[in-house]
mmCIF file of C-alpha atoms in Angstrom:
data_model
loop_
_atom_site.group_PDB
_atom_site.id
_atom_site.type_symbol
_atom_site.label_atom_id
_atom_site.label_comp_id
_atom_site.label_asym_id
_atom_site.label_seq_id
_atom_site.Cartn_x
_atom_site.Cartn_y
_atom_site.Cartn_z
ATOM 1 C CA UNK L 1 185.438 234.872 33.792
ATOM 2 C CA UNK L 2 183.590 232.252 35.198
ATOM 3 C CA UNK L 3 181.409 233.209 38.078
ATOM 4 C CA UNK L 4 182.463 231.914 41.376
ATOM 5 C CA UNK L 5 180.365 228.764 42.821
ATOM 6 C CA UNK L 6 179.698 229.675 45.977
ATOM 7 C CA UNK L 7 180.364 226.424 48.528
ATOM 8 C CA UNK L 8 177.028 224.550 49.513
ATOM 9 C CA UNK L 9 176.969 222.757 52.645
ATOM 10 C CA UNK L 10 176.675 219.161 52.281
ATOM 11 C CA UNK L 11 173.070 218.275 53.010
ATOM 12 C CA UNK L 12 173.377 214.679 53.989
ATOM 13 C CA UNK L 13 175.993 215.761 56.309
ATOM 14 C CA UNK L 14 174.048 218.058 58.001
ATOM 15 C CA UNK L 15 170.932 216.578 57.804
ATOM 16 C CA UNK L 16 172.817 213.433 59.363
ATOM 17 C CA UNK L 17 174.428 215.512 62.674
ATOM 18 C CA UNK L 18 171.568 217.535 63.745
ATOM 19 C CA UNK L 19 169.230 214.146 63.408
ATOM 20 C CA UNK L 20 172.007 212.189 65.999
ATOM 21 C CA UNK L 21 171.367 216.044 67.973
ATOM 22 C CA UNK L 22 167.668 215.938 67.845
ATOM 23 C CA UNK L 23 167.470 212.236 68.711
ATOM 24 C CA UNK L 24 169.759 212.613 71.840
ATOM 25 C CA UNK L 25 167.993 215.449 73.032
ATOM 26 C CA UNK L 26 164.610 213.742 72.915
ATOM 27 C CA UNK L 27 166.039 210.378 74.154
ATOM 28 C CA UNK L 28 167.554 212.736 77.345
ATOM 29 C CA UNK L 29 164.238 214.834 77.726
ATOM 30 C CA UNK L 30 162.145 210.985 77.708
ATOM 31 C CA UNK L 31 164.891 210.149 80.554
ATOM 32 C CA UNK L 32 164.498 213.345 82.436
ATOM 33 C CA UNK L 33 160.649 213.480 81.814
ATOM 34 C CA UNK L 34 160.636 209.504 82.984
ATOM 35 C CA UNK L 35 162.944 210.111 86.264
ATOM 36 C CA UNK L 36 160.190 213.258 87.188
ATOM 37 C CA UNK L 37 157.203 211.003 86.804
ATOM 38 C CA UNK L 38 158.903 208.460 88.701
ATOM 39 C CA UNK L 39 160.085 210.962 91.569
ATOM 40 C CA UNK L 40 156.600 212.720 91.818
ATOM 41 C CA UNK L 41 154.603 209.658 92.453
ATOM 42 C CA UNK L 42 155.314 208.012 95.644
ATOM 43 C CA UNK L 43 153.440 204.964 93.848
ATOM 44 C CA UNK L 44 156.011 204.607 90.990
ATOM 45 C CA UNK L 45 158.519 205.310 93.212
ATOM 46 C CA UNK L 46 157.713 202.001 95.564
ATOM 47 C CA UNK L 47 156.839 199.864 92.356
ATOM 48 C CA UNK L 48 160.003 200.819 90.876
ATOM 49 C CA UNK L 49 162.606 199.671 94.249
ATOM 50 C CA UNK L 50 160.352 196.471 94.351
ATOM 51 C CA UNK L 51 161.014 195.885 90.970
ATOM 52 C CA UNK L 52 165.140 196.729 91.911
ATOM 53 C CA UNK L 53 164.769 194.031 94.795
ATOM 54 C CA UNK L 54 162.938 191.556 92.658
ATOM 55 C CA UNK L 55 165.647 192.124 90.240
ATOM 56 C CA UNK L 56 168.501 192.056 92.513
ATOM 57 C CA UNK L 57 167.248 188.848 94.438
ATOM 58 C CA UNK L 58 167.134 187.096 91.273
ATOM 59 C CA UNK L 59 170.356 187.930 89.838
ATOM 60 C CA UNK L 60 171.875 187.664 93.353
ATOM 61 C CA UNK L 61 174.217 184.277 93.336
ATOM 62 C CA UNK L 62 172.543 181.792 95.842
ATOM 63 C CA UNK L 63 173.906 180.699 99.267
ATOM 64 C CA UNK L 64 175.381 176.787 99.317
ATOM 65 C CA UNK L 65 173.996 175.942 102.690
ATOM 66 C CA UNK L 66 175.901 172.573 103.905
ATOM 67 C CA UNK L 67 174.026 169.780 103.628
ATOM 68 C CA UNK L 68 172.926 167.718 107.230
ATOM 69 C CA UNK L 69 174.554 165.221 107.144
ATOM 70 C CA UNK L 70 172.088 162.394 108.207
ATOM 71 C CA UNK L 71 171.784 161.271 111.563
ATOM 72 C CA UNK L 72 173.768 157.721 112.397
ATOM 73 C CA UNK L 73 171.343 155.030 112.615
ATOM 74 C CA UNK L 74 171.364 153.647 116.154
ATOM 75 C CA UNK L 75 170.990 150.247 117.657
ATOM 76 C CA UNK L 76 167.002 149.640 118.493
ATOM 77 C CA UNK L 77 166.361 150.652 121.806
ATOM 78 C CA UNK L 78 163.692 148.430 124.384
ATOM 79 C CA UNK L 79 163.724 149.394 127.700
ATOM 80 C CA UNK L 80 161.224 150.461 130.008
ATOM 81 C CA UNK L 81 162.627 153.253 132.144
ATOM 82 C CA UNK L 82 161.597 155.617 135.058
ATOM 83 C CA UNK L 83 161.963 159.863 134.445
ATOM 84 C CA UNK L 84 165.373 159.920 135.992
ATOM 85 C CA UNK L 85 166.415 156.787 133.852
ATOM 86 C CA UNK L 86 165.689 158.827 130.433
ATOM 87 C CA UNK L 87 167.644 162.157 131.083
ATOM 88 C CA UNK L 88 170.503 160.930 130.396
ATOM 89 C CA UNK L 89 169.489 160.533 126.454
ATOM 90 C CA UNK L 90 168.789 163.888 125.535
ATOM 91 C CA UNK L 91 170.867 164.140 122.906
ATOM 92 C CA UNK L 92 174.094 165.325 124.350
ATOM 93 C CA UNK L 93 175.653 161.535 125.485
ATOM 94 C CA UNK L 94 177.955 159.414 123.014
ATOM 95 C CA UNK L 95 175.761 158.618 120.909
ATOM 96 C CA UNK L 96 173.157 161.391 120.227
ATOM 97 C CA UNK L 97 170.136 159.229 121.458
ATOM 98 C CA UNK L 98 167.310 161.434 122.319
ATOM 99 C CA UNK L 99 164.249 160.206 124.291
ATOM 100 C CA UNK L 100 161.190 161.693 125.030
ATOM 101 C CA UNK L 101 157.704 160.118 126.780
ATOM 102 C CA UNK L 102 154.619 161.196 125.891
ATOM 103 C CA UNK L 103 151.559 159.597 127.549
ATOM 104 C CA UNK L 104 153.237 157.320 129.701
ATOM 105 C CA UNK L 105 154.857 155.692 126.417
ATOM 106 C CA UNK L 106 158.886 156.642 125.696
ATOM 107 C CA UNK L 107 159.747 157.481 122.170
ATOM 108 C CA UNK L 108 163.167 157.626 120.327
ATOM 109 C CA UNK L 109 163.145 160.977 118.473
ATOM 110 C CA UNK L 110 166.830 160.670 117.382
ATOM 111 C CA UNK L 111 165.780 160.906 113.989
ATOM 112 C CA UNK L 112 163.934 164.359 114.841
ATOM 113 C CA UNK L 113 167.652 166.127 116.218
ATOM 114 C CA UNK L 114 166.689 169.348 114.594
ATOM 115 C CA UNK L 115 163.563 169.516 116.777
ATOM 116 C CA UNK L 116 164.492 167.929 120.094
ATOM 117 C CA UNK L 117 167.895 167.725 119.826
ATOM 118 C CA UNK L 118 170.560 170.226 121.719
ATOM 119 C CA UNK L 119 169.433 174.128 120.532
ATOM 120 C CA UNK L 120 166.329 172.455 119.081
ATOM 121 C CA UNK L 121 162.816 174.270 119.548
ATOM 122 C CA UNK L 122 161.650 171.195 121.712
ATOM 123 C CA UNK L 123 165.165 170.699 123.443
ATOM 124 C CA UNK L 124 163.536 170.940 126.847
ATOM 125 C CA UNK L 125 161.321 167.605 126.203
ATOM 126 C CA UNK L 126 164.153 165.685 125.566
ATOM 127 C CA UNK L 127 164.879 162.893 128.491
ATOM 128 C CA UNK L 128 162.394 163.547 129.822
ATOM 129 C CA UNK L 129 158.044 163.623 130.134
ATOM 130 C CA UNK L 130 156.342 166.069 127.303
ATOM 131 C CA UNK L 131 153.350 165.229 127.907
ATOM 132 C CA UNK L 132 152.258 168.140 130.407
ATOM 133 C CA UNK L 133 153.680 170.441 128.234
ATOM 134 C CA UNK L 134 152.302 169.229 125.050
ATOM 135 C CA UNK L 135 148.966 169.655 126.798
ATOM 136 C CA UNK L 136 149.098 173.183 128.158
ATOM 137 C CA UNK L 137 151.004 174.482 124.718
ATOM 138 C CA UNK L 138 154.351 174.997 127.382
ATOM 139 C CA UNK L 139 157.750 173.855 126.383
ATOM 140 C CA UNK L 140 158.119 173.196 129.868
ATOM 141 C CA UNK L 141 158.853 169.504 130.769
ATOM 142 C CA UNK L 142 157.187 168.152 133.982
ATOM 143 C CA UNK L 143 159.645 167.860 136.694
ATOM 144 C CA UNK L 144 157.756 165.201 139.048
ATOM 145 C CA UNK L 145 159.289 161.989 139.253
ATOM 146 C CA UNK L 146 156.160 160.213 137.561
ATOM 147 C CA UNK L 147 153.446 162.640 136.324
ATOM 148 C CA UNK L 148 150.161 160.763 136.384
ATOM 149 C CA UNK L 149 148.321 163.939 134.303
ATOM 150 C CA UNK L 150 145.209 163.259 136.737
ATOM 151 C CA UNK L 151 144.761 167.198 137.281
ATOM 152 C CA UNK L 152 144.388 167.758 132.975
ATOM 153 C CA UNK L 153 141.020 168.540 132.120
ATOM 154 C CA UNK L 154 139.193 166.419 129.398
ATOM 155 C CA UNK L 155 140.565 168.635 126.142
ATOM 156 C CA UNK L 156 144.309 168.812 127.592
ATOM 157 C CA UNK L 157 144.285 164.774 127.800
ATOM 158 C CA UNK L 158 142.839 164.692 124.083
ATOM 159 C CA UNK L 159 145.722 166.594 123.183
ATOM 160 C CA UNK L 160 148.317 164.613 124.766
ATOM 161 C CA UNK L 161 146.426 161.678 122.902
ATOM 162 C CA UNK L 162 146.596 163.120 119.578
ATOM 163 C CA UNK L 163 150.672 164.021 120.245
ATOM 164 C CA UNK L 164 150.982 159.987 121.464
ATOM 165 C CA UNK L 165 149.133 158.942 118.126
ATOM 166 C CA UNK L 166 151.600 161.657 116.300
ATOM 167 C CA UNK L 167 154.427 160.133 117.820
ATOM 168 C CA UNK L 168 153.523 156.461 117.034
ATOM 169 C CA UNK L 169 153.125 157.595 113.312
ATOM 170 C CA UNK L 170 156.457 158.734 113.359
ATOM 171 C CA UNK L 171 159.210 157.165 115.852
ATOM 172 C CA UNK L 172 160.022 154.213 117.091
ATOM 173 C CA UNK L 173 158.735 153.037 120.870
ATOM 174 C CA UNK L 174 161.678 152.443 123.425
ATOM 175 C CA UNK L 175 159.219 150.834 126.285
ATOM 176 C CA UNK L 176 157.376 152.241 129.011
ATOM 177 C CA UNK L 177 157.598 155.163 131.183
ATOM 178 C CA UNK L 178 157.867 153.388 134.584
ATOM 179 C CA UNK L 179 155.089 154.406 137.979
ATOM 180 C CA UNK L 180 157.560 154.588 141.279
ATOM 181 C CA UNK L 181 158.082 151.149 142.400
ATOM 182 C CA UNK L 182 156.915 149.957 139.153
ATOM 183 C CA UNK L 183 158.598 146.592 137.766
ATOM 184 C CA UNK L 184 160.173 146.872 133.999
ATOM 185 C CA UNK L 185 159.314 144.345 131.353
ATOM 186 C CA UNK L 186 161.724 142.057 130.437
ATOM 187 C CA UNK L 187 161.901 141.966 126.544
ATOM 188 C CA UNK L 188 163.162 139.002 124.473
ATOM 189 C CA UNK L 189 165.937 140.037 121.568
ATOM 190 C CA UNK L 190 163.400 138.502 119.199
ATOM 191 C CA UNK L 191 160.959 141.317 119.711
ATOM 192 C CA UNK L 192 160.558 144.177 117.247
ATOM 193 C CA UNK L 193 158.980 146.229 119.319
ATOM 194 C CA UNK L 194 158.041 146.504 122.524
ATOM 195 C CA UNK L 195 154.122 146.011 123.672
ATOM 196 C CA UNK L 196 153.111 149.589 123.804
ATOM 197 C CA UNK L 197 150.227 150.876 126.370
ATOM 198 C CA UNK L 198 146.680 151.297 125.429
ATOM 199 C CA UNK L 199 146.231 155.205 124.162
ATOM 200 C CA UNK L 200 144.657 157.294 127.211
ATOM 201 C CA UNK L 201 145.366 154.115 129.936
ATOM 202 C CA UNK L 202 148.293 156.350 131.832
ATOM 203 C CA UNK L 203 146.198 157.689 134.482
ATOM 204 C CA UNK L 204 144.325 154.308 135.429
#
């Protein structure tokens, strides 16, 4: 009789399901041991939810903002005017003209809407005088007829000088801000611009 073989388990078989064991267990104790680390350090614990926002703001689909559409370009404006003559263009008439007078010298700021324009920052200056409130840091127009600034000390009318020389730089001049009883000049259509005052000659 020949003796009876008895069965031998398959080594590679075995060998092959307790290494798939061993490396999920290890792979789940690195996990666990990783998620304790993390949890017992408040350090790692903020490092890792900036690195989730980081993450998520990058991955995160961006917002299509509308684009402004940009503002209609306007007949050129020359006109000298008195306060109450300007507050009708502060942005909210027919055409969206905004004016606003700085240093006895009227500006058109239409192109600057987002600033003085309706629910603008500056939306108080428009039609009206900024330069008392440009002065004193106060988005709070002047509500005299005529300001003549004679009560700013020597630093407050060095600021409203530097805002006039801002303003040059970057809008176009309308005319002058008109004194009570004042006469307005009379400009030809082949000017380009109006004659503009001498910088710090308002309270002569």
């Amino acid at each position: 009789m020949e003796p009876q073989q008895s069965e031998v388990p398959d080594l590679a078989e075995t060998g092959s399901g307790s290494g798939v064991e061993v490396e999920v267990e290890v792979e789940s104790g690195l996990f666990a041991s990783l998620v304790s680390e993390v949890i017992s350090s408040p350090v790692n614990s903020l490092l890792v939810a900036l690195i989730v926002v980081l993450v998520y703001k990058i991955l995160k689909p961006r917002d299509r903002t509308p684009v402004e559409e940009p503002a209609r370009e306007l007949p050129p404006l020359r006109k000298d005017m008195t306060v109450a003559q300007m507050r009708p263009f502060d942005g909210t008439g027919p055409d969206g003209r905004l004016l606003v007078a700085v240093n006895g010298i009227i500006f058109d700021v239409t192109a600057g809407r987002r600033f003085y324009g309706p629910g603008g920052p500056y939306a108080a200056f428009a039609g009206r005088d900024a330069s008392r409130g440009l002065a004193t840091f106060s988005v709070t127009p002047s509500e005299k007829e005529y300001d003549d600034l004679s009560d700013l000390n020597f630093q407050e009318m060095e600021s409203v000088r530097e805002w006039e020389e801002q303003f040059q730089e970057r809008y176009k001049v309308v005319g002058k801000l008109l004194k009570p009883g004042e006469e307005p000049t009379n400009y030809s259509e082949e000017e380009t611009e109006p004659e503009t005052p001498s910088i710090g000659k308002k309270n002569e």
